[in-house]
Coordinates of C-alpha atoms in Angstrom, one line a residue:
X1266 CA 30.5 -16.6 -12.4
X1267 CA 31.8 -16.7 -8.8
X1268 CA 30.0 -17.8 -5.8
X1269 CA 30.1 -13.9 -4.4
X1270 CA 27.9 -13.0 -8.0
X1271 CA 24.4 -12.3 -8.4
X1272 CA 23.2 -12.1 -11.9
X1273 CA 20.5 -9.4 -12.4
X1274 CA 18.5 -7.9 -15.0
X1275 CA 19.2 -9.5 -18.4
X1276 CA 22.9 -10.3 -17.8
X1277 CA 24.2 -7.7 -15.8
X1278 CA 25.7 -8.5 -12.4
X1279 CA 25.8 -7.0 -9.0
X1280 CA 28.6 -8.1 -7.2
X1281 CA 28.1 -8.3 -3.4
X1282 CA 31.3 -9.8 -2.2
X1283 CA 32.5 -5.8 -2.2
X1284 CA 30.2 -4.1 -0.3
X1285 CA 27.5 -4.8 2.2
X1286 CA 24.7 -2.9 1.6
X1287 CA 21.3 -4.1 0.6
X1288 CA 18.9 -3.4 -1.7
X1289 CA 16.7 -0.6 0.0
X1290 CA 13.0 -0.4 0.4
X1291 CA 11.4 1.5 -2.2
X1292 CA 10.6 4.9 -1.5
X1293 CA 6.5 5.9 -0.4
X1294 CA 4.9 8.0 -3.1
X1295 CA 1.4 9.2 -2.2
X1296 CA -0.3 11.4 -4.0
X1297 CA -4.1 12.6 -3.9
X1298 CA -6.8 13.1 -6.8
X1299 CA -10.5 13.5 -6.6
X1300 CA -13.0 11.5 -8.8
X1301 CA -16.7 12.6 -8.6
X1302 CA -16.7 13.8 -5.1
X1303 CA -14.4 10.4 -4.2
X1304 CA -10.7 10.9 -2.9
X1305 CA -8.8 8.6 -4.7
X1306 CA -5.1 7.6 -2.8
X1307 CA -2.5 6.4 -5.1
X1308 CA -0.2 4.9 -2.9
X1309 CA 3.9 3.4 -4.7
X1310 CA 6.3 1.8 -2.6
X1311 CA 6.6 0.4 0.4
X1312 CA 4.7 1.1 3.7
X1313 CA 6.4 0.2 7.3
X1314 CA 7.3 2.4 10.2
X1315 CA 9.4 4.6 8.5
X1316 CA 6.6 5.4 6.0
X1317 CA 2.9 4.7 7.3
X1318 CA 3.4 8.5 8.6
X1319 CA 2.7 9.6 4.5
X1320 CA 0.0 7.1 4.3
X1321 CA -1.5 7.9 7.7
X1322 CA -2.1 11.7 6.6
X1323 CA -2.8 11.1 3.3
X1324 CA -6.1 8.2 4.1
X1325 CA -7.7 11.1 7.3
X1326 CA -10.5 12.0 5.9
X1327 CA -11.1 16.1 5.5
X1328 CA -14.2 15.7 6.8
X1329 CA -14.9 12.3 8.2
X1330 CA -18.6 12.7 7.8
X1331 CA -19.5 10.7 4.7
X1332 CA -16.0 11.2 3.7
X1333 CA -15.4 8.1 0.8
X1334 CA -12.2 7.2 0.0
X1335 CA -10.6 5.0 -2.3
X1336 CA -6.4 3.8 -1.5
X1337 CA -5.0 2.1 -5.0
X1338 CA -2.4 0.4 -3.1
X1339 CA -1.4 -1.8 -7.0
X1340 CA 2.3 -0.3 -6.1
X1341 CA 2.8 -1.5 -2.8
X1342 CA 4.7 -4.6 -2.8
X1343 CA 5.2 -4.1 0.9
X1344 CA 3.4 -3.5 3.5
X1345 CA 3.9 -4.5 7.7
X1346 CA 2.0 -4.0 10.7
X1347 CA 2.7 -0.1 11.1
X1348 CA 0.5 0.0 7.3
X1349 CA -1.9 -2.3 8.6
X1350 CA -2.9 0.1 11.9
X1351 CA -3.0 3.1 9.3
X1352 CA -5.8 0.9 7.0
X1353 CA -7.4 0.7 10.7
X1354 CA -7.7 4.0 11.9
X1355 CA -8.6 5.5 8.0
X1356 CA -11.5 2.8 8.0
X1357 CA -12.7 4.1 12.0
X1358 CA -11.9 7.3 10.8
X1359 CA -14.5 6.8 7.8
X1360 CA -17.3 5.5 10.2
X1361 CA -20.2 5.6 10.2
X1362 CA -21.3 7.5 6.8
X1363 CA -18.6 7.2 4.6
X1364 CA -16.0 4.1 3.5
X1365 CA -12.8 3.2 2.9
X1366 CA -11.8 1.0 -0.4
X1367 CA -9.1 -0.7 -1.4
X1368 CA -8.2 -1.5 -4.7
X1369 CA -5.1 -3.4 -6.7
X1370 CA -4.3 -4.7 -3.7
X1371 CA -1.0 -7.3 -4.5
X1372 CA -0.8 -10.6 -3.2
X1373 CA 1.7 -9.8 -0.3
X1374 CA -0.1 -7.5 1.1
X1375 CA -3.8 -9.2 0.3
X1376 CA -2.5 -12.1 2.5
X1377 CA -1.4 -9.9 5.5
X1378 CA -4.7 -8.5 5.5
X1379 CA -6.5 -11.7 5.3
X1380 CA -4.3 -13.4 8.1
X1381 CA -4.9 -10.2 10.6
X1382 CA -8.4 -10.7 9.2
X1383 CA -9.4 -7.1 7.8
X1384 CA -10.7 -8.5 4.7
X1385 CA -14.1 -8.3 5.6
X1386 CA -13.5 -5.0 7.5
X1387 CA -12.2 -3.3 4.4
X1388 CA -13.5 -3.9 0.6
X1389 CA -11.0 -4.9 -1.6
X1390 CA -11.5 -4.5 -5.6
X1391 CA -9.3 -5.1 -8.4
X1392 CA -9.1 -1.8 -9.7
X1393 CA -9.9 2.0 -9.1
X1394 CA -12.5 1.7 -11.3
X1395 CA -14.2 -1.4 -9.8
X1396 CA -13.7 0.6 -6.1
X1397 CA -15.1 3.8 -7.2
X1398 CA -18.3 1.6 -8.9
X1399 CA -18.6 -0.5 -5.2

């Protein structure tokens, strides 16, 4: 294998002495379900600028009073500063009645929010399931 080769995935390889693109960020999927009065925001991929505007919409409450939320954020690898002032603004937008819950939250983006220290602003549980229960 030359010095320009990459090997990927089981044996294949990507050779990047031919081009020079990167590997992308991965697209944002949000979708929105409802569990027992609870909006539950399924959130896949990464969140930056070009992306916290899907997020941003999808975490404002329809009716901020009392409005609970939870964001399952287990398929965001990714997340930078533009994500972290859309967790902000859902959480103020949440206040006073209601909350804001985030579950699955991966490592990456569990230490971001520790080091801007919005961990004891905003709940973090393992799963849905354990958000949903408080």
């Amino acid at each position: 294998m030359g010095k320009d080769r990459v090997s990927v995935d089981e044996g294949r390889v990507a050779d990047t002495a031919d081009t020079n693109e990167q590997a992308g960020p991965e697209p944002l999927s949000v979708t929105r379900t409802d569990a027992d009065g609870v909006t539950v925001v399924t959130v896949t991929g990464e969140v930056d600028h070009h992306t916290s505007g899907a997020l941003r919409r999808a975490l404002a409450p329809a009716d901020p009073d009392g409005a609970r939320t939870v964001a399952d954020l287990s398929g965001v690898p990714f997340m930078d500063s533009s994500g972290i002032n859309v967790l902000i603004a859902a959480h103020q937008a949440h206040a006073p009645g209601g909350w804001l819950r985030l579950a699955g939250v991966r490592r990456p983006v569990l230490r971001t929010l520790e080091i801007v220290g919005l961990t004891p602003l905003l709940a973090c549980y393992p799963s849905v399931e354990d958000a949903l229960r408080g």
